[in-house]
Coordinates of C-alpha atoms and ligand atoms in Angstrom, one line a residue:
Chain E
M1 CA 36.3 -8.1 -11.6
A2 CA 33.1 -7.5 -13.6
L3 CA 30.4 -5.5 -11.8
L4 CA 27.5 -7.7 -13.0
E5 CA 28.0 -11.1 -14.3
C6 CA 25.7 -13.9 -15.7
R7 CA 27.4 -17.3 -15.8
N8 CA 25.8 -19.9 -18.0
V9 CA 22.3 -18.7 -17.0
S10 CA 19.2 -20.5 -18.2
R11 CA 15.6 -20.0 -17.5
H12 CA 12.9 -22.4 -18.5
F13 CA 9.1 -21.9 -18.3
G14 CA 7.7 -25.5 -18.4
G15 CA 9.1 -26.9 -21.6
L16 CA 10.0 -23.5 -23.0
R17 CA 13.6 -22.4 -22.9
A18 CA 13.2 -18.7 -22.6
L19 CA 16.9 -18.3 -22.0
S20 CA 19.7 -20.8 -22.4
G21 CA 23.4 -20.6 -21.4
L22 CA 23.7 -16.8 -21.2
D23 CA 27.2 -15.5 -20.4
L24 CA 27.3 -11.8 -19.9
S25 CA 29.5 -9.5 -18.0
L26 CA 29.3 -5.7 -17.5
E27 CA 32.2 -3.6 -16.4
Q28 CA 31.8 -0.6 -14.2
G29 CA 30.6 2.4 -16.2
E30 CA 29.7 0.6 -19.4
V31 CA 26.5 1.2 -21.4
V32 CA 25.6 -2.1 -23.1
G33 CA 22.6 -2.8 -25.4
L34 CA 20.6 -6.0 -25.3
I35 CA 18.8 -6.4 -28.6
G36 CA 16.9 -9.1 -30.5
P37 CA 13.5 -9.9 -32.0
N38 CA 10.3 -10.1 -30.0
G39 CA 10.2 -13.0 -27.7
A40 CA 14.0 -13.5 -27.9
G41 CA 14.3 -13.6 -24.1
K42 CA 15.5 -10.0 -23.4
T43 CA 13.0 -9.2 -20.6
T44 CA 13.7 -12.7 -19.2
V45 CA 17.3 -11.7 -18.8
F46 CA 16.1 -8.7 -16.6
N47 CA 13.7 -11.0 -14.7
V48 CA 16.5 -13.4 -14.0
I49 CA 19.0 -10.8 -12.8
T50 CA 16.5 -9.0 -10.6
G51 CA 15.2 -12.2 -9.0
V52 CA 11.6 -12.0 -10.4
F53 CA 12.2 -15.4 -12.0
P54 CA 15.3 -17.0 -10.5
P55 CA 17.5 -18.8 -13.0
T56 CA 16.8 -22.5 -13.6
E57 CA 20.6 -23.0 -14.1
G58 CA 23.7 -20.9 -13.7
E59 CA 24.6 -18.0 -11.5
V60 CA 24.1 -14.2 -11.4
L61 CA 26.8 -12.2 -9.5
L62 CA 27.0 -8.6 -8.5
E63 CA 30.5 -7.5 -7.5
G64 CA 31.4 -11.2 -7.1
R65 CA 28.5 -11.9 -4.8
V66 CA 26.0 -14.6 -5.9
L67 CA 22.5 -13.3 -6.1
N68 CA 20.7 -16.6 -6.7
G69 CA 18.0 -17.2 -4.1
L70 CA 17.8 -13.6 -3.0
K71 CA 14.4 -11.9 -3.0
P72 CA 14.0 -9.1 -5.6
Y73 CA 13.9 -6.4 -2.9
R74 CA 17.3 -7.6 -1.5
I75 CA 18.8 -7.6 -4.9
T76 CA 17.6 -4.0 -5.5
Q77 CA 19.0 -3.0 -2.1
L78 CA 22.4 -4.4 -3.2
G79 CA 22.4 -2.1 -6.2
I80 CA 20.4 -3.3 -9.2
A81 CA 17.4 -1.2 -10.4
R82 CA 15.2 -1.6 -13.4
T83 CA 12.3 -0.2 -15.3
F84 CA 9.5 -2.2 -16.9
Q85 CA 8.7 -2.7 -20.5
N86 CA 5.0 -2.6 -19.6
I87 CA 5.1 0.4 -17.4
R88 CA 4.4 -0.5 -13.7
L89 CA 4.1 2.8 -11.8
F90 CA 2.2 3.2 -8.6
R91 CA -0.6 4.8 -10.6
E92 CA -2.7 6.2 -7.7
M93 CA 0.3 7.8 -6.0
S94 CA 1.7 11.2 -6.9
V95 CA 4.7 11.4 -9.2
L96 CA 6.8 12.6 -6.2
H97 CA 5.6 9.8 -4.0
N98 CA 6.5 7.2 -6.7
V99 CA 10.1 8.4 -6.4
M100 CA 10.0 8.7 -2.6
A101 CA 8.6 5.2 -2.3
A102 CA 11.7 3.8 -3.9
M103 CA 13.9 5.5 -1.2
H104 CA 12.3 3.5 1.6
P105 CA 15.2 1.2 2.3
R106 CA 17.4 4.2 3.2
C107 CA 14.6 6.3 4.8
G108 CA 16.7 6.3 7.9
Y109 CA 13.9 6.3 10.5
G110 CA 11.8 3.6 12.1
L111 CA 8.1 3.1 12.7
V112 CA 8.2 4.8 16.1
D113 CA 9.8 7.9 14.6
A114 CA 7.0 7.9 12.0
L115 CA 4.2 7.5 14.5
L116 CA 5.6 10.1 16.9
R117 CA 6.8 12.4 14.2
T118 CA 10.2 12.8 15.7
A119 CA 12.7 15.4 14.6
R120 CA 14.6 12.7 12.7
F121 CA 11.4 11.9 10.8
G122 CA 10.9 15.5 9.9
R123 CA 14.5 16.0 8.7
R124 CA 14.7 12.8 6.7
E125 CA 11.3 13.4 5.1
R126 CA 12.5 16.9 4.0
E127 CA 15.8 15.5 2.7
M128 CA 14.1 12.7 0.8
R129 CA 11.6 15.1 -0.7
D130 CA 14.3 17.4 -1.9
E131 CA 16.3 14.5 -3.4
A132 CA 13.2 13.3 -5.1
L133 CA 12.4 16.7 -6.5
A134 CA 15.9 17.0 -7.8
L135 CA 15.6 13.7 -9.6
L136 CA 12.3 14.8 -11.1
E137 CA 13.9 18.0 -12.2
R138 CA 16.6 16.0 -13.8
M139 CA 14.1 13.9 -15.7
N140 CA 12.1 16.9 -16.8
L141 CA 9.1 16.0 -14.6
A142 CA 9.3 18.6 -11.9
D143 CA 6.2 20.4 -12.9
R144 CA 4.2 17.1 -12.7
A145 CA 5.4 16.3 -9.2
H146 CA 2.0 16.5 -7.5
D147 CA 0.0 14.8 -10.3
K148 CA -1.1 11.2 -10.1
A149 CA 1.5 9.0 -11.9
G150 CA -1.3 7.3 -13.8
S151 CA -2.4 10.6 -15.3
L152 CA 0.9 11.3 -17.0
P153 CA 1.3 11.0 -20.8
Y154 CA 3.1 7.9 -21.9
G155 CA 6.6 9.5 -22.5
D156 CA 6.5 11.1 -19.0
Q157 CA 5.6 7.7 -17.5
R158 CA 8.6 6.1 -19.1
R159 CA 10.9 8.9 -17.7
L160 CA 9.2 8.6 -14.3
E161 CA 10.1 4.8 -14.3
I162 CA 13.7 5.8 -14.7
A163 CA 13.5 8.5 -12.0
R164 CA 12.0 5.9 -9.6
A165 CA 14.7 3.4 -10.4
L166 CA 17.4 6.0 -9.8
A167 CA 15.9 6.7 -6.4
T168 CA 17.0 3.3 -5.2
H169 CA 20.7 4.5 -5.7
P170 CA 21.6 1.7 -8.1
K171 CA 25.1 0.7 -9.3
V172 CA 23.5 -1.1 -12.3
L173 CA 20.5 0.3 -14.1
L174 CA 18.5 -2.1 -16.3
L175 CA 16.2 -0.3 -18.8
D176 CA 13.6 -2.3 -20.6
E177 CA 12.6 -0.6 -23.9
P178 CA 12.6 2.9 -22.3
A179 CA 11.8 4.5 -25.7
A180 CA 8.8 2.3 -26.6
G181 CA 5.9 4.5 -27.6
M182 CA 7.9 7.7 -27.8
N183 CA 8.0 10.0 -30.8
P184 CA 11.4 10.7 -32.4
A185 CA 11.9 14.1 -30.6
E186 CA 11.2 12.4 -27.3
V187 CA 13.7 9.6 -28.2
D188 CA 16.4 12.1 -28.9
E189 CA 15.8 13.8 -25.6
L190 CA 15.8 10.4 -23.9
V191 CA 19.2 9.4 -25.4
E192 CA 20.7 12.6 -24.0
L193 CA 19.1 12.0 -20.6
I194 CA 20.3 8.4 -20.3
R195 CA 23.8 9.4 -21.4
G196 CA 23.8 12.3 -18.8
I197 CA 22.6 10.3 -15.8
A198 CA 24.9 7.3 -16.6
G199 CA 27.8 9.8 -16.5
D200 CA 26.7 11.8 -13.5
F201 CA 25.6 8.9 -11.3
G202 CA 28.5 6.6 -12.4
L203 CA 26.0 4.0 -13.5
T204 CA 26.5 0.9 -15.5
V205 CA 23.6 0.5 -17.9
L206 CA 22.1 -2.5 -19.6
L207 CA 19.5 -1.4 -22.1
I208 CA 16.9 -3.4 -24.0
E209 CA 15.7 -1.6 -27.1
H210 CA 14.0 -2.1 -30.4
Q211 CA 14.8 1.2 -31.9
M212 CA 18.2 0.7 -33.6
G213 CA 19.0 4.4 -33.7
L214 CA 18.9 4.7 -30.0
V215 CA 21.0 1.7 -29.3
M216 CA 23.6 2.6 -31.9
N217 CA 23.9 6.1 -30.5
L218 CA 24.1 5.1 -26.8
C219 CA 25.8 1.8 -26.5
E220 CA 29.5 0.9 -26.7
R221 CA 28.7 -2.7 -26.9
L222 CA 25.8 -4.8 -28.0
V223 CA 24.6 -8.3 -27.2
V224 CA 22.1 -9.9 -29.6
L225 CA 19.7 -12.6 -28.4
D226 CA 17.5 -14.8 -30.6
F227 CA 15.4 -17.7 -29.2
G228 CA 17.0 -17.4 -25.8
E229 CA 20.6 -17.7 -27.1
V230 CA 23.3 -15.1 -27.7
I231 CA 23.9 -15.0 -31.5
A232 CA 26.3 -12.1 -31.6
K233 CA 28.4 -9.7 -29.4
G234 CA 30.3 -6.6 -30.5
T235 CA 30.3 -2.9 -31.3
P236 CA 27.3 -1.4 -33.0
G237 CA 29.3 -1.3 -36.2
E238 CA 30.2 -4.9 -36.1
I239 CA 26.6 -5.9 -35.2
Q240 CA 25.2 -4.0 -38.1
R241 CA 27.3 -6.0 -40.5
N242 CA 26.8 -9.4 -38.8
P243 CA 24.9 -11.7 -41.2
R244 CA 23.3 -13.8 -38.4
V245 CA 21.9 -10.7 -36.8
L246 CA 20.5 -9.4 -40.1
E247 CA 18.9 -12.8 -40.7
A248 CA 17.4 -12.9 -37.2
Y249 CA 15.9 -9.5 -37.7
L250 CA 15.0 -9.7 -41.4
G251 CA 13.4 -13.1 -40.8
K252 CA 11.1 -11.4 -38.3
G253 CA 10.7 -8.4 -40.5
V254 CA 11.8 -5.9 -38.0
V255 CA 15.0 -3.9 -38.7
Chain I
M1 CA 3.6 21.6 18.5
R2 CA 4.1 22.6 14.9
K3 CA 2.0 25.4 13.6
E4 CA 0.1 23.5 11.0
M5 CA -1.2 21.2 13.7
L6 CA -2.6 24.0 15.8
L7 CA -5.8 24.4 13.9
P8 CA -6.8 20.8 13.7
A9 CA -5.9 20.3 17.4
A10 CA -8.1 23.2 18.4
A11 CA -10.9 21.9 16.3
V12 CA -10.7 18.5 17.9
A13 CA -10.6 20.0 21.4
L14 CA -13.6 22.2 20.6
L15 CA -15.6 19.2 19.2
Y16 CA -14.8 17.3 22.4
L17 CA -15.9 20.2 24.7
V18 CA -19.1 20.8 22.7
L19 CA -20.1 17.1 22.7
A20 CA -19.2 16.6 26.4
L21 CA -21.2 19.7 27.4
L22 CA -24.2 18.7 25.3
R23 CA -24.2 15.4 27.0
Q24 CA -23.7 16.8 30.5
A25 CA -26.6 19.2 29.9
G26 CA -28.8 16.3 28.7
V27 CA -29.3 17.7 25.2
I28 CA -27.7 14.5 23.9
G29 CA -29.6 11.9 26.0
I30 CA -28.5 8.4 26.9
Y31 CA -29.9 6.8 23.7
W32 CA -28.2 9.1 21.3
G33 CA -25.1 9.4 23.5
Q34 CA -24.6 5.6 23.1
I35 CA -25.0 6.0 19.4
V36 CA -22.3 8.7 19.3
D37 CA -20.1 6.3 21.3
L38 CA -20.9 3.4 18.9
A39 CA -20.2 5.6 15.9
L40 CA -16.7 6.4 17.3
I41 CA -16.1 2.8 18.1
T42 CA -17.0 1.9 14.6
T43 CA -14.7 4.6 13.4
I44 CA -11.8 3.0 15.3
Q45 CA -12.6 -0.4 13.8
A46 CA -13.0 0.9 10.3
V47 CA -9.8 3.0 10.4
G48 CA -8.1 -0.4 11.1
L49 CA -9.6 -2.0 8.1
S50 CA -8.9 1.1 6.1
L51 CA -5.1 0.6 6.8
I52 CA -5.4 -3.1 5.8
Y53 CA -7.6 -2.8 2.7
G54 CA -7.7 0.8 1.7
F55 CA -4.0 1.5 2.0
A56 CA -2.1 -1.8 1.9
G57 CA -4.7 -3.4 -0.5
Q58 CA -5.0 -6.6 1.5
F59 CA -8.5 -8.0 1.4
S60 CA -9.7 -9.2 4.8
L61 CA -13.0 -10.7 5.5
G62 CA -12.4 -11.4 9.2
H63 CA -12.3 -7.9 10.7
A64 CA -15.3 -8.6 13.0
A65 CA -13.5 -11.6 14.4
F66 CA -10.6 -9.5 15.6
Y67 CA -13.1 -7.0 16.9
G68 CA -14.8 -9.9 18.8
L69 CA -11.5 -11.2 20.1
G70 CA -10.6 -7.8 21.6
A71 CA -14.1 -7.5 23.1
Y72 CA -14.0 -10.9 24.8
V73 CA -10.4 -10.6 26.0
A74 CA -11.1 -7.1 27.5
A75 CA -14.4 -8.2 29.0
F76 CA -12.9 -11.3 30.6
I77 CA -10.2 -9.1 32.3
T78 CA -12.6 -6.6 33.8
R79 CA -15.1 -9.3 34.8
T80 CA -12.4 -11.3 36.6
Q81 CA -10.1 -8.5 37.8
G82 CA -12.6 -5.8 38.7
G83 CA -13.8 -2.7 36.9
T84 CA -11.4 0.0 37.9
P85 CA -10.1 2.5 35.4
L86 CA -6.7 0.9 35.6
T87 CA -7.9 -2.6 34.8
F88 CA -10.1 -1.1 32.1
A89 CA -7.1 0.5 30.5
L90 CA -5.1 -2.7 30.8
A91 CA -8.1 -4.7 29.4
L92 CA -8.3 -2.5 26.4
L93 CA -4.6 -2.8 25.8
A94 CA -4.8 -6.6 26.2
G95 CA -7.7 -6.8 23.7
A96 CA -5.7 -4.8 21.1
A97 CA -2.6 -6.8 21.8
V98 CA -4.2 -10.2 21.5
A99 CA -5.9 -9.2 18.3
G100 CA -2.6 -7.9 16.9
I101 CA -0.7 -11.0 17.9
V102 CA -3.3 -13.4 16.4
A103 CA -3.1 -11.3 13.2
L104 CA 0.6 -11.7 13.2
I105 CA 0.3 -15.5 13.6
I106 CA -2.2 -15.7 10.8
G107 CA -0.6 -13.1 8.6
L108 CA 3.0 -14.2 8.6
P109 CA 2.5 -17.4 6.6
I110 CA -0.2 -16.1 4.3
L111 CA 1.1 -12.6 3.5
R112 CA 4.3 -14.1 2.1
L113 CA 2.2 -15.3 -0.8
R114 CA 1.6 -12.9 -3.6
S115 CA -2.1 -13.5 -3.9
D116 CA -5.5 -13.1 -2.4
Y117 CA -5.4 -15.9 0.0
L118 CA -5.8 -13.5 2.9
G119 CA -9.5 -13.1 2.1
I120 CA -10.1 -16.8 2.3
A121 CA -7.9 -17.3 5.3
T122 CA -9.6 -14.5 7.3
L123 CA -13.0 -15.8 6.2
G124 CA -12.1 -19.2 7.7
F125 CA -10.7 -17.5 10.8
G126 CA -13.9 -15.6 11.3
I127 CA -15.9 -18.8 11.3
I128 CA -13.5 -20.5 13.7
V129 CA -13.7 -17.5 16.1
K130 CA -17.5 -17.6 15.9
V131 CA -17.5 -21.3 16.8
M132 CA -15.0 -20.8 19.6
L133 CA -17.1 -17.9 21.1
D134 CA -20.2 -20.1 20.9
N135 CA -18.5 -22.7 23.0
A136 CA -16.3 -20.4 25.1
D137 CA -18.3 -21.3 28.3
K138 CA -16.4 -24.6 28.3
L139 CA -13.2 -22.7 28.6
S140 CA -14.5 -20.4 31.3
P141 CA -18.1 -20.0 32.4
V142 CA -17.6 -16.3 32.6
L143 CA -17.4 -16.1 28.8
G144 CA -21.0 -17.3 28.5
G145 CA -20.8 -19.2 25.2
A146 CA -23.8 -19.2 23.0
R147 CA -26.0 -17.6 25.7
G148 CA -23.8 -14.5 25.6
M149 CA -21.5 -12.9 28.2
A150 CA -23.3 -10.7 30.7
G151 CA -22.4 -8.5 33.6
I152 CA -19.6 -6.7 32.0
P153 CA -19.0 -3.4 33.9
R154 CA -20.1 -0.3 31.9
L155 CA -16.8 1.4 31.8
T156 CA -16.9 2.8 28.3
T157 CA -17.6 6.5 28.5
F158 CA -17.6 9.2 25.9
H159 CA -14.2 10.5 27.1
W160 CA -12.5 7.1 26.6
V161 CA -14.1 6.6 23.2
F162 CA -13.5 10.1 21.9
W163 CA -9.8 10.2 22.9
L164 CA -9.0 6.7 21.8
A165 CA -10.7 7.5 18.4
V166 CA -8.5 10.6 18.1
L167 CA -5.4 8.5 19.0
T168 CA -6.3 5.8 16.5
I169 CA -6.9 8.3 13.7
L170 CA -3.6 10.1 14.6
I171 CA -1.6 6.9 14.5
A172 CA -3.2 5.9 11.2
R173 CA -2.5 9.3 9.7
N174 CA 1.1 9.4 10.9
L175 CA 1.6 5.9 9.5
V176 CA 0.1 6.7 6.1
N177 CA 2.1 9.9 5.7
S178 CA 5.5 8.2 6.3
S179 CA 7.9 6.2 4.3
H180 CA 6.3 3.1 5.9
G181 CA 2.9 4.2 4.7
R182 CA 4.1 4.9 1.2
S183 CA 5.5 1.4 1.2
C184 CA 2.1 0.0 2.1
I185 CA 0.4 2.0 -0.7
A186 CA 3.1 0.9 -3.2
V187 CA 2.3 -2.7 -2.3
R188 CA -1.4 -2.0 -3.0
E189 CA -0.6 -0.3 -6.3
D190 CA 1.8 -2.9 -7.7
E191 CA 3.3 -5.6 -5.6
V192 CA 5.9 -6.7 -8.1
A193 CA 7.1 -3.1 -8.7
A194 CA 7.2 -2.4 -5.0
D195 CA 9.4 -5.5 -4.5
I196 CA 11.7 -4.4 -7.3
M197 CA 12.0 -0.9 -5.7
G198 CA 13.6 -2.5 -2.7
I199 CA 10.4 -2.7 -0.5
D200 CA 10.0 -5.9 1.6
T201 CA 6.4 -6.4 0.6
T202 CA 5.6 -9.1 3.2
Q203 CA 6.8 -6.8 6.0
F204 CA 4.5 -4.0 5.0
K205 CA 1.5 -6.2 4.4
T206 CA 2.0 -7.7 7.8
L207 CA 2.5 -4.2 9.4
A208 CA -0.8 -2.9 8.0
F209 CA -2.6 -6.1 8.9
V210 CA -1.3 -6.3 12.5
M211 CA -1.9 -2.6 13.2
G212 CA -5.4 -2.7 11.6
C213 CA -6.4 -5.8 13.6
A214 CA -5.1 -4.3 16.8
M215 CA -7.3 -1.3 16.2
A216 CA -10.3 -3.7 15.7
G217 CA -9.3 -5.3 19.0
L218 CA -9.3 -2.0 20.8
A219 CA -12.7 -1.1 19.4
G220 CA -14.0 -4.4 20.5
G221 CA -12.9 -3.8 24.1
L222 CA -14.7 -0.4 24.1
Y223 CA -17.8 -2.0 22.6
A224 CA -17.8 -4.8 25.3
H225 CA -18.0 -2.2 28.0
L226 CA -20.5 0.0 26.3
Y227 CA -23.6 -2.3 26.6
S228 CA -22.2 -4.6 29.3
F229 CA -23.4 -7.6 27.2
L230 CA -21.6 -9.6 24.4
H231 CA -23.0 -12.2 22.1
P232 CA -21.1 -14.2 19.5
S233 CA -23.6 -13.2 16.8
S234 CA -22.3 -9.7 17.0
F235 CA -19.0 -10.8 15.5
D236 CA -20.0 -13.1 12.6
F237 CA -19.0 -12.8 9.0
L238 CA -21.8 -10.4 8.2
K239 CA -20.4 -7.9 10.6
S240 CA -17.1 -8.0 8.8
F241 CA -19.0 -7.1 5.7
D242 CA -20.4 -4.0 7.5
V243 CA -17.0 -2.6 8.1
L244 CA -15.8 -3.5 4.6
L245 CA -18.7 -1.6 3.2
V246 CA -17.9 1.5 5.2
V247 CA -14.3 1.4 4.0
V248 CA -15.2 1.0 0.4
L249 CA -17.9 3.6 0.5
G250 CA -15.6 6.1 2.1
G251 CA -13.1 5.6 -0.7
L252 CA -10.1 3.3 -0.6
G253 CA -7.0 5.1 0.5
S254 CA -8.8 7.9 2.3
L255 CA -8.7 8.1 6.1
T256 CA -11.1 11.0 6.3
G257 CA -13.4 9.2 4.0
T258 CA -13.4 6.2 6.3
V259 CA -14.0 8.4 9.4
V260 CA -16.9 10.4 7.9
T261 CA -18.5 7.2 6.4
S262 CA -18.2 5.3 9.7
I263 CA -20.0 8.0 11.7
G264 CA -22.6 8.6 8.9
W265 CA -23.2 4.9 8.6
V266 CA -24.0 4.3 12.3
F267 CA -26.3 7.3 12.3
L268 CA -28.0 6.3 9.1
L269 CA -28.7 2.8 10.4
E270 CA -30.1 4.3 13.6
G271 CA -32.1 6.7 11.6
L272 CA -33.5 4.0 9.4
R273 CA -34.4 2.0 12.5
D274 CA -36.2 5.0 13.9
V275 CA -38.2 5.5 10.6
L276 CA -38.8 1.8 9.7
G277 CA -39.0 0.4 13.2
Q278 CA -37.4 -2.9 14.4
Q279 CA -38.5 -4.7 11.2
F280 CA -35.7 -2.7 9.6
L281 CA -33.3 -5.3 10.8
D282 CA -35.0 -7.8 8.4
W283 CA -34.5 -5.4 5.6
R284 CA -31.1 -4.1 6.3
W285 CA -29.4 -6.2 3.6
V286 CA -31.7 -4.9 1.0
V287 CA -30.9 -1.3 2.2
Y288 CA -27.2 -2.1 2.2
A289 CA -27.4 -3.3 -1.4
L290 CA -29.3 -0.3 -2.5
I291 CA -26.9 2.1 -0.8
L292 CA -24.0 0.3 -2.4
I293 CA -25.5 0.3 -5.8
A294 CA -26.4 4.0 -5.5
V295 CA -23.0 5.0 -4.4
M296 CA -21.2 2.9 -7.0
I297 CA -23.2 4.6 -9.7
A298 CA -22.9 8.1 -8.4
R299 CA -19.3 7.9 -7.1
P300 CA -17.6 4.6 -8.0
Q301 CA -14.3 5.8 -6.4
G302 CA -16.1 6.1 -3.0
L303 CA -17.0 9.2 -1.1
M304 CA -13.5 10.7 -1.0
G305 CA -12.0 8.7 -3.9
G306 CA -8.6 8.4 -2.3
K307 CA -8.4 12.1 -1.4
E308 CA -8.3 13.5 2.1
L309 CA -10.5 16.1 3.6
S310 CA -8.7 18.9 5.5
L311 CA -9.7 22.0 7.4
D312 CA -7.4 23.9 5.1
M313 CA -9.1 22.6 2.0
L314 CA -12.6 23.4 3.4
L315 CA -11.5 27.0 4.3
R316 CA -9.8 27.5 1.0
R317 CA -12.9 26.3 -0.9
R318 CA -15.1 28.7 1.1
A319 CA -12.7 31.5 0.3
A320 CA -12.7 30.6 -3.4
R321 CA -16.4 30.4 -3.5
G322 CA -16.7 33.7 -1.7
G323 CA -14.4 35.3 -4.2
A324 CA -16.3 33.9 -7.1
D325 CA -19.6 35.2 -5.8
H326 CA -18.0 38.5 -5.4
G327 CA -16.8 38.5 -9.0
A328 CA -20.3 37.6 -10.2
A329 CA -21.8 40.4 -8.2
Ligands
ADP401 N1 6.3 -15.8 -17.0 C1 6.4 -16.5 -18.1 N2 5.8 -17.7 -18.3 C2 5.9 -18.4 -19.4 N3 6.6 -18.0 -20.5 C3 7.2 -16.8 -20.4 C4 7.2 -16.0 -19.2 N4 7.9 -14.9 -19.4 C5 8.4 -15.0 -20.7 N5 8.0 -16.1 -21.3 C6 8.3 -16.6 -22.6 O1 9.7 -16.5 -22.8 C7 10.0 -16.0 -24.1 C8 10.9 -14.8 -24.0 O2 10.1 -13.7 -23.5 P1 10.7 -12.3 -23.2 O3 11.9 -12.4 -22.4 O4 9.6 -11.5 -22.7 O5 11.0 -11.8 -24.7 P2 11.5 -10.3 -25.2 O6 11.6 -9.4 -24.0 O7 12.8 -10.5 -25.8 O8 10.5 -9.9 -26.2 C9 8.7 -15.8 -24.8 O9 8.4 -16.9 -25.6 C10 7.7 -15.7 -23.7 O10 6.4 -16.1 -24.1
MG402 MG1 10.5 -7.7 -23.6

């Protein structure tokens, strides 16, 4: 059984078909790339999976369970995490607290524990803090733990988005253009990071990216969207030679 | 008690002893004593709104209505059940509970929505409460309606006010510094992102709103038994604006900012009344606007700008300054 599956999923915005008839299935442990020109509907795929914009038609399933109709926070608690193309950190909170906020569903204590500062509260706060610091260490952000998230440079903010998503303990990680705005050195570092965390945390990754280099390096399989429809699927090598893909990209002048 | 709590606890106890002694000795007379009490009551109320607006980011324009609800409920109980310390304690509890429950009833449908409907809804609620209080004598003559409610036993003492203010601040501080508090702040910062991080945003908006309104209700009960007289005009929309101003001036997301500003605010108003006389009441809106403009120019992030004041920090700063002076010498 596929870990994550989209069955004939469509999403309309008024008369606009942002996504039509998407079939997609991710197996446990895969790293799959989702590419396509601007406005192709890539972010919409993430919004549909995470419940931000429920599908107009079709079904999304996680481990065989239908997610349609669930609130985003429930879907996240079931094991899907994501980052945002237009970074959406909790800007006024510290870097550390951004990560800890995402641990709330498994904080393990109730309001009364918090108000009375019980022993359980103290222990879980320490544990969550240590776990968050370890995640920040992993994402090379440990020295910024106590800075405001909004004060970080762009590349750091992108990595913090990933750290925060990991803090939800996901099975599936959705990364929306994680390298956007990064310089080539940062992109190389990011490729290694994503490869590393996918392995260590046993993650299944769906990755949207514009930078071909990153996708070719990281993904075993690619899905290409254009005007809301899948126009090609295959290995990076196959996709590079696919005439429809070249046309879609050249037509928009991207490549 | 944990070690890091010892110093603040000692400071609070010392403050209590000094203030209590000064009042006993008559150094702080009845007039200024009541202003101290009012300042602490305002603090309780403002800390409530600080949770709602400063931390959870939910814009409420009806805070004074919840304050009034608590005041009338508590006053009704002591007027009808007698003014013993026990009935007073129960009356305060009932005032807070009723305000909290009404907040829950209003909040649940509205806080589901991802928008600023709360401001409009609480504004409407404030008007409804005012009209109801104006006509409350039809419900029970004790409530007095538009003529006001008189003969409330004067049970609010400095001891009650001081320790309930400490309790309120402690509850707010413990909430804010917990996973639940982080969830509230996350909702304020970015509701969509909070949702996607697994946080039930409706739950935390409701939590902050209910707790904040219950605090307003508690403050109202204390207020009712401070002057022994209540009038509906003390709880209209403009009074909600007062508290909102305090919270914004103190800096959104700073509890200490809210506390310091609440106390400073009450004393400033009294001071201005002293200097300008009773006609000040006619000018207060001009003064408000000027203060607001001045602060927004000098410190647009509010007094504390989301940071907290701590004894530690003050001591460290003193030490650092001492060290620097030393170096210069
Ligand atoms: N919330 C929305 N309301 C209306 N149209 C939208 C919305 N979100 C996306 N779209 C439209 O759907 C199409 C696909 O957008 P998107 O998924 O963001 O593309 P991509 O991520 O591939 O660049 C675009 O035409 C976009 O304008
Ligand atoms: Mg996009």
